[in-house]
Short mmCIF file of C-alpha atoms and ligand atoms in Angstrom, two decimals:
data_model
loop_
_atom_site.label_atom_id
_atom_site.label_comp_id
_atom_site.label_asym_id
_atom_site.label_seq_id
_atom_site.Cartn_x
_atom_site.Cartn_y
_atom_site.Cartn_z
CA MET A 13 5.17 -37.07 -10.37
CA ILE A 14 4.45 -35.27 -7.12
CA LYS A 15 1.48 -36.84 -5.38
CA LYS A 16 -1.26 -34.75 -3.85
CA VAL A 17 -3.30 -35.62 -0.79
CA THR A 18 -6.16 -33.52 0.55
CA VAL A 19 -7.12 -33.83 4.20
CA VAL A 20 -10.63 -32.57 4.93
CA GLY A 21 -11.06 -31.48 8.53
CA ALA A 22 -8.12 -29.53 9.96
CA GLY A 23 -8.86 -30.56 13.55
CA ASN A 24 -6.87 -32.95 15.69
CA VAL A 25 -6.84 -35.99 13.40
CA GLY A 26 -6.62 -34.00 10.16
CA ALA A 27 -3.79 -31.69 11.17
CA THR A 28 -1.80 -34.57 12.66
CA ALA A 29 -2.29 -36.60 9.47
CA ALA A 30 -1.14 -33.59 7.42
CA GLN A 31 1.97 -33.31 9.59
CA ARG A 32 2.84 -37.01 9.20
CA LEU A 33 2.23 -36.99 5.42
CA ALA A 34 4.50 -33.97 4.98
CA GLU A 35 7.22 -35.11 7.36
CA LYS A 36 7.39 -38.47 5.61
CA GLU A 37 7.63 -36.45 2.38
CA LEU A 38 4.94 -38.61 0.80
CA CYS A 39 3.10 -35.87 -1.06
CA ASP A 40 1.98 -32.26 -1.17
CA VAL A 41 -0.85 -31.67 1.29
CA VAL A 42 -3.99 -29.55 1.08
CA LEU A 43 -5.85 -29.02 4.35
CA ILE A 44 -9.51 -28.06 4.11
CA ASP A 45 -11.86 -27.01 6.90
CA ILE A 46 -15.10 -25.15 7.26
CA ILE A 47 -13.60 -22.73 9.82
CA GLU A 48 -11.97 -19.75 8.16
CA GLY A 49 -8.28 -19.34 8.89
CA VAL A 50 -7.75 -22.67 10.63
CA PRO A 51 -6.57 -24.76 7.66
CA GLN A 52 -4.57 -21.81 6.35
CA GLY A 53 -2.96 -21.18 9.73
CA LYS A 54 -2.16 -24.82 10.47
CA SER A 55 -0.73 -25.50 7.02
CA LEU A 56 1.44 -22.35 7.22
CA ASP A 57 2.65 -23.39 10.67
CA LEU A 58 3.49 -26.88 9.35
CA ALA A 59 5.22 -25.37 6.29
CA GLU A 60 7.35 -23.23 8.57
CA ALA A 61 8.50 -26.38 10.40
CA ALA A 62 9.70 -27.90 7.11
CA PRO A 63 13.21 -26.37 7.12
CA ILE A 64 13.79 -27.86 10.57
CA GLU A 65 12.07 -31.19 9.87
CA LYS A 66 13.90 -31.32 6.53
CA HIS A 67 11.22 -31.96 3.94
CA ASP A 68 10.04 -30.21 0.80
CA ALA A 69 6.38 -31.15 0.85
CA HIS A 70 4.15 -28.17 0.07
CA LEU A 71 1.28 -27.50 2.43
CA THR A 72 -1.67 -25.25 1.72
CA GLY A 73 -4.93 -24.57 3.52
CA ALA A 74 -8.33 -23.61 2.15
CA ASN A 75 -12.02 -23.33 2.97
CA SER A 76 -13.19 -24.32 -0.50
CA TYR A 77 -12.47 -27.32 -2.63
CA GLU A 78 -10.83 -25.78 -5.72
CA ALA A 79 -7.49 -26.17 -3.96
CA SER A 80 -8.10 -29.92 -3.65
CA ALA A 81 -8.49 -30.49 -7.39
CA ASP A 82 -6.96 -33.65 -8.80
CA SER A 83 -5.91 -35.13 -5.49
CA ASP A 84 -4.66 -38.71 -5.58
CA ILE A 85 -6.11 -39.39 -2.15
CA VAL A 86 -8.60 -37.51 0.02
CA ILE A 87 -8.60 -38.31 3.73
CA ILE A 88 -11.90 -37.29 5.29
CA THR A 89 -11.72 -36.43 9.00
CA ALA A 90 -14.39 -33.72 9.08
CA GLY A 91 -17.04 -34.05 11.73
CA ILE A 92 -17.51 -33.93 15.44
CA PRO A 93 -15.56 -36.19 17.79
CA ARG A 94 -16.88 -38.05 20.84
CA LYS A 95 -17.18 -36.61 24.33
CA PRO A 96 -17.11 -38.77 27.48
CA GLY A 97 -20.17 -41.01 27.70
CA MET A 98 -20.85 -40.86 23.97
CA SER A 99 -20.55 -43.86 21.69
CA ARG A 100 -19.32 -43.48 18.12
CA ASP A 101 -22.90 -44.16 17.04
CA ASP A 102 -24.10 -40.99 18.82
CA LEU A 103 -22.32 -39.03 16.09
CA LEU A 104 -24.39 -40.62 13.31
CA ALA A 105 -26.83 -37.88 12.28
CA THR A 106 -24.42 -34.93 12.57
CA ASN A 107 -21.49 -36.58 10.84
CA ARG A 108 -23.68 -38.08 8.11
CA ASN A 109 -24.69 -34.60 6.97
CA ILE A 110 -21.10 -33.39 7.13
CA ILE A 111 -19.73 -36.38 5.18
CA LYS A 112 -22.46 -35.99 2.57
CA SER A 113 -21.60 -32.37 1.82
CA VAL A 114 -17.85 -32.94 2.00
CA THR A 115 -17.91 -36.00 -0.29
CA LYS A 116 -19.96 -34.18 -2.88
CA GLU A 117 -17.35 -31.44 -3.19
CA VAL A 118 -14.43 -33.83 -3.04
CA ALA A 119 -15.82 -36.04 -5.83
CA LYS A 120 -16.52 -33.01 -7.99
CA TYR A 121 -12.92 -31.76 -7.88
CA SER A 122 -11.07 -35.09 -7.64
CA PRO A 123 -13.09 -37.65 -9.59
CA ARG A 124 -10.19 -40.11 -9.69
CA ALA A 125 -9.21 -39.90 -6.02
CA ILE A 126 -9.16 -42.70 -3.50
CA LEU A 127 -11.12 -41.78 -0.38
CA ILE A 128 -9.90 -42.75 3.08
CA ILE A 129 -12.69 -42.17 5.58
CA VAL A 130 -11.83 -41.51 9.22
CA SER A 131 -14.95 -39.77 10.60
CA ASN A 132 -17.15 -41.82 12.94
CA PRO A 133 -19.24 -43.91 13.12
CA LEU A 134 -16.70 -45.15 10.63
CA ASP A 135 -18.40 -47.96 8.76
CA ALA A 136 -21.62 -46.01 8.36
CA MET A 137 -19.72 -42.95 7.11
CA CYS A 138 -18.07 -45.15 4.46
CA HIS A 139 -21.56 -45.97 3.15
CA VAL A 140 -22.37 -42.26 2.94
CA ALA A 141 -19.12 -41.55 1.06
CA LEU A 142 -19.61 -44.47 -1.34
CA GLU A 143 -23.15 -43.41 -2.17
CA GLU A 144 -22.48 -39.69 -2.42
CA SER A 145 -19.29 -40.01 -4.50
CA GLY A 146 -20.57 -42.64 -6.90
CA PHE A 147 -16.99 -43.99 -6.86
CA PRO A 148 -16.30 -47.70 -7.36
CA LYS A 149 -16.08 -49.64 -4.09
CA GLU A 150 -12.32 -50.13 -4.49
CA ARG A 151 -11.81 -46.38 -4.05
CA VAL A 152 -13.70 -45.87 -0.79
CA ILE A 153 -11.86 -47.28 2.23
CA GLY A 154 -12.39 -46.85 5.95
CA MET A 155 -9.65 -46.38 8.53
CA ALA A 156 -10.40 -48.53 11.55
CA GLY A 157 -8.65 -51.90 11.56
CA VAL A 158 -5.15 -50.44 11.33
CA LEU A 159 -5.88 -48.34 14.43
CA ASP A 160 -7.62 -51.11 16.36
CA SER A 161 -4.84 -53.56 15.49
CA ALA A 162 -2.18 -51.02 16.51
CA ARG A 163 -3.88 -50.71 19.89
CA PHE A 164 -3.96 -54.51 20.27
CA ARG A 165 -0.26 -54.64 19.24
CA THR A 166 0.64 -52.00 21.84
CA PHE A 167 -1.05 -53.94 24.62
CA ILE A 168 0.47 -57.29 23.54
CA ALA A 169 3.96 -55.75 23.42
CA ALA A 170 3.52 -54.28 26.92
CA GLU A 171 2.21 -57.61 28.27
CA LEU A 172 5.26 -59.51 27.00
CA ASP A 173 7.78 -56.68 27.41
CA VAL A 174 8.93 -56.99 23.80
CA SER A 175 9.30 -54.54 20.93
CA VAL A 176 6.08 -53.37 19.30
CA GLU A 177 7.88 -54.03 16.01
CA ASN A 178 7.73 -57.76 16.77
CA ILE A 179 3.97 -57.74 16.99
CA SER A 180 1.54 -58.32 14.18
CA ALA A 181 -2.16 -58.35 15.09
CA LEU A 182 -5.49 -58.52 13.40
CA VAL A 183 -8.74 -56.87 14.45
CA LEU A 184 -11.70 -57.29 12.12
CA GLY A 185 -15.33 -56.17 12.07
CA GLY A 186 -16.94 -52.79 12.52
CA HIS A 187 -15.15 -49.95 14.35
CA GLY A 188 -17.24 -50.20 17.49
CA ASP A 189 -17.83 -52.22 20.62
CA THR A 190 -18.41 -55.36 18.54
CA MET A 191 -15.01 -55.29 16.78
CA VAL A 192 -13.34 -58.69 16.57
CA PRO A 193 -9.71 -59.02 17.77
CA LEU A 194 -8.35 -62.31 16.39
CA PRO A 195 -5.70 -63.82 18.71
CA ARG A 196 -5.17 -66.79 16.35
CA PHE A 197 -3.90 -64.38 13.69
CA SER A 198 -1.88 -62.20 16.08
CA THR A 199 1.79 -63.05 16.43
CA VAL A 200 5.03 -62.12 18.18
CA ALA A 201 7.98 -62.64 15.83
CA GLY A 202 5.79 -65.13 13.98
CA ILE A 203 4.71 -67.00 17.14
CA PRO A 204 0.92 -66.94 17.71
CA ILE A 205 0.13 -65.07 20.95
CA THR A 206 -2.01 -68.04 21.97
CA GLU A 207 1.32 -69.85 22.59
CA LEU A 208 2.67 -67.09 24.83
CA ILE A 209 -0.20 -65.49 26.75
CA SER A 210 -2.96 -67.17 28.78
CA ALA A 211 -6.48 -67.17 27.34
CA GLU A 212 -7.64 -65.05 30.26
CA ARG A 213 -5.00 -62.36 29.68
CA ILE A 214 -5.62 -62.38 25.92
CA GLU A 215 -9.28 -61.70 26.60
CA ALA A 216 -8.31 -58.79 28.88
CA LEU A 217 -6.07 -57.31 26.16
CA ALA A 218 -8.79 -57.82 23.54
CA ASN A 219 -11.28 -56.04 25.79
CA ARG A 220 -8.93 -53.12 26.33
CA THR A 221 -8.59 -52.95 22.54
CA ARG A 222 -12.38 -52.89 22.08
CA ASN A 223 -12.55 -50.00 24.57
CA GLY A 224 -9.36 -48.35 23.32
CA GLY A 225 -11.13 -45.33 21.87
CA ALA A 226 -13.32 -44.83 24.94
CA GLU A 227 -10.29 -45.11 27.24
CA ILE A 228 -8.69 -42.12 25.49
CA VAL A 229 -11.96 -40.14 25.37
CA GLY A 230 -12.29 -40.70 29.12
CA LEU A 231 -8.81 -39.29 29.70
CA LEU A 232 -8.95 -36.36 27.27
CA LYS A 233 -12.54 -35.41 28.18
CA THR A 234 -12.78 -32.80 25.43
CA GLY A 235 -12.29 -34.97 22.35
CA SER A 236 -11.13 -38.32 21.05
CA ALA A 237 -7.86 -39.96 20.05
CA TYR A 238 -5.88 -38.45 17.21
CA TYR A 239 -2.21 -39.40 17.16
CA ALA A 240 -2.79 -43.10 16.49
CA PRO A 241 -5.78 -42.52 14.17
CA ALA A 242 -3.66 -40.12 12.10
CA SER A 243 -0.77 -42.61 11.97
CA ALA A 244 -3.17 -45.32 10.81
CA ALA A 245 -4.66 -43.19 8.02
CA VAL A 246 -1.18 -42.22 6.85
CA GLU A 247 -0.01 -45.85 6.78
CA MET A 248 -2.94 -46.59 4.45
CA ALA A 249 -2.17 -43.55 2.30
CA GLU A 250 1.50 -44.52 2.06
CA SER A 251 0.67 -48.03 0.85
CA ILE A 252 -1.53 -46.50 -1.86
CA LEU A 253 0.82 -43.66 -2.89
CA LYS A 254 3.82 -45.99 -3.15
CA ASP A 255 1.77 -48.90 -4.49
CA LYS A 256 3.30 -51.00 -1.71
CA LYS A 257 0.43 -53.50 -1.68
CA LYS A 258 0.48 -53.86 2.09
CA ILE A 259 -2.10 -56.14 3.64
CA LEU A 260 -3.91 -54.03 6.21
CA PRO A 261 -7.22 -54.43 8.04
CA CYS A 262 -9.54 -51.76 6.60
CA ALA A 263 -13.26 -51.17 6.25
CA ALA A 264 -14.06 -52.39 2.74
CA TYR A 265 -17.36 -52.82 0.92
CA LEU A 266 -18.08 -56.55 0.92
CA THR A 267 -20.06 -58.24 -1.80
CA GLY A 268 -20.36 -61.77 -0.46
CA GLU A 269 -16.94 -62.18 1.18
CA TYR A 270 -17.24 -63.64 4.69
CA GLY A 271 -20.93 -64.24 3.91
CA ILE A 272 -21.58 -60.45 4.09
CA ASP A 273 -23.14 -58.59 1.19
CA GLY A 274 -23.52 -54.86 0.58
CA LEU A 275 -21.86 -53.68 3.77
CA PHE A 276 -18.63 -51.96 4.88
CA VAL A 277 -16.87 -54.16 7.44
CA GLY A 278 -13.25 -54.37 8.56
CA VAL A 279 -11.36 -57.17 6.82
CA PRO A 280 -7.77 -57.64 5.62
CA VAL A 281 -7.27 -55.98 2.24
CA LYS A 282 -4.35 -55.34 -0.09
CA LEU A 283 -3.85 -51.59 -0.57
CA GLY A 284 -2.12 -50.39 -3.74
CA LYS A 285 -2.36 -47.63 -6.30
CA ASN A 286 -5.87 -48.73 -7.27
CA GLY A 287 -7.16 -48.68 -3.70
CA VAL A 288 -8.50 -52.01 -2.43
CA GLU A 289 -6.80 -54.44 -4.82
CA GLN A 290 -7.82 -57.63 -3.02
CA ILE A 291 -9.96 -58.70 -0.10
CA ILE A 292 -8.28 -61.50 1.82
CA SER A 293 -10.69 -64.21 2.95
CA LEU A 294 -9.52 -65.91 6.13
CA PRO A 295 -10.70 -69.31 7.29
CA LEU A 296 -12.55 -68.36 10.49
CA THR A 297 -13.73 -70.71 13.23
CA ALA A 298 -17.48 -70.83 13.92
CA ASP A 299 -17.04 -68.52 16.94
CA GLU A 300 -14.94 -65.98 15.02
CA LYS A 301 -17.40 -66.00 12.12
CA GLN A 302 -20.30 -65.49 14.52
CA ALA A 303 -18.52 -62.52 16.14
CA LEU A 304 -17.86 -60.98 12.73
CA LEU A 305 -21.49 -61.40 11.67
CA LYS A 306 -22.63 -59.82 14.95
CA SER A 307 -20.35 -56.88 14.26
CA ALA A 308 -21.68 -56.63 10.69
CA ALA A 309 -25.23 -56.61 12.07
CA ALA A 310 -24.33 -53.59 14.23
CA VAL A 311 -23.11 -51.75 11.10
CA GLN A 312 -26.27 -52.79 9.24
CA GLU A 313 -28.38 -51.26 12.02
CA LEU A 314 -26.73 -47.87 11.52
CA VAL A 315 -27.15 -48.09 7.75
CA GLU A 316 -30.85 -48.82 8.24
CA ALA A 317 -31.16 -45.92 10.71
CA MET A 318 -29.63 -43.57 8.14
CA LYS A 319 -32.18 -44.68 5.52
CA LYS A 320 -34.93 -43.33 7.77
CA MET A 321 -33.22 -39.94 8.16
CA PRO A 322 -34.43 -36.99 6.08
N1 APR B 690 -16.37 -29.35 6.21
C1 APR B 690 -15.06 -29.29 6.56
N2 APR B 690 -14.63 -29.42 7.83
C2 APR B 690 -15.56 -29.60 8.77
C3 APR B 690 -16.95 -29.67 8.47
C4 APR B 690 -17.34 -29.52 7.13
N3 APR B 690 -18.62 -29.57 6.75
N4 APR B 690 -17.61 -29.85 9.64
C5 APR B 690 -16.69 -29.91 10.61
N5 APR B 690 -15.45 -29.76 10.10
C6 APR B 690 -14.17 -29.71 10.80
C7 APR B 690 -14.21 -28.95 12.11
O1 APR B 690 -14.22 -27.55 11.88
C8 APR B 690 -12.95 -29.44 12.80
O2 APR B 690 -11.84 -28.60 12.55
O3 APR B 690 -13.73 -31.02 11.18
C9 APR B 690 -12.73 -30.83 12.19
C10 APR B 690 -12.83 -31.96 13.18
O4 APR B 690 -11.77 -31.83 14.05
P1 APR B 690 -11.88 -32.15 15.62
O5 APR B 690 -13.09 -31.53 16.18
O6 APR B 690 -10.55 -31.85 16.22
O7 APR B 690 -12.13 -33.75 15.62
P2 APR B 690 -11.05 -34.90 15.42
O8 APR B 690 -10.57 -35.35 16.75
O9 APR B 690 -10.07 -34.50 14.40
O10 APR B 690 -11.99 -36.07 14.87
C11 APR B 690 -12.60 -35.98 13.59
O11 APR B 690 -12.45 -38.34 13.22
O12 APR B 690 -11.76 -39.99 14.67
C12 APR B 690 -12.85 -39.36 14.09
O13 APR B 690 -14.62 -39.60 15.73
C13 APR B 690 -13.71 -38.69 15.15
O14 APR B 690 -15.55 -38.17 13.70
C14 APR B 690 -14.41 -37.63 14.33
C15 APR B 690 -13.36 -37.25 13.28
#
């Protein structure tokens, strides 16, 4: 059966995700955006690249949600991105309203879909999507940890001058300044990085990871990162579409795991055809646990702030 993925938001992240999905021939792709002509134009442009890129994925663009009906996955990237000096949290009120209206339409036309949320502030937007869709928690997943871990992996590989393919890394917590890179669970060809890199350098790499998004915003000036975020969302979608059951760090709704209840926080999960099929509980040290709880508290603050919004 041909799989169908809808990407809402045909901007930088959404269009790049659509390109990667099609070029990997994972599914047919529907691009949706509020701006007339943009999703249609970008999907036609991508479709016209297909003979050269050698894939038969069908791409269509639309401004309404009929075209998205019965999607297996909906990737939500609609919203505004950061500008220099802005934190992800500054996007809260605007993107909350956008995610609310988008999720309502998406859930109406694709009641069985799995939602991958990309819009920021990520963890808070997952709450909006969970509430507005009424979907079970296993079918609402946030893209953050795969991106943050990929950034950590990039910096570790550069530090050691080894292939990025050798690096496995774990970053947990919310997708913000309080995210928690975990050196103990980050390895090079199976060797923990704590055996290969000094504690001082590891801290520098972890800090660069925490500021990875801001570093790109500072360089681009007119928007935020999109190549790596799109790659991360597509890796999650691929694991679901192919039922690969990859273990990936994602924002998942916790109900007691890690001592956190009723909150989306980044943790390692198993992603398969049912969405989040398992939440992996890691034995954390007291310091790691404290950092994760601090990060969860930052997410909780945003959730509380949203409750006070009209
Ligand atoms: N419905 C559909 N699309 C919308 C809506 C809406 N209600 N509101 C905005 N959009 C569209 C915009 O028209 C735009 O094309 O979302 C798209 C966002 O694209 P960009 O501005 O290029 O932003 P992008 O870099 O893709 O980031 C999108 O992902 O990484 C996060 O922080 C980032 O929240 C931001 C989101």
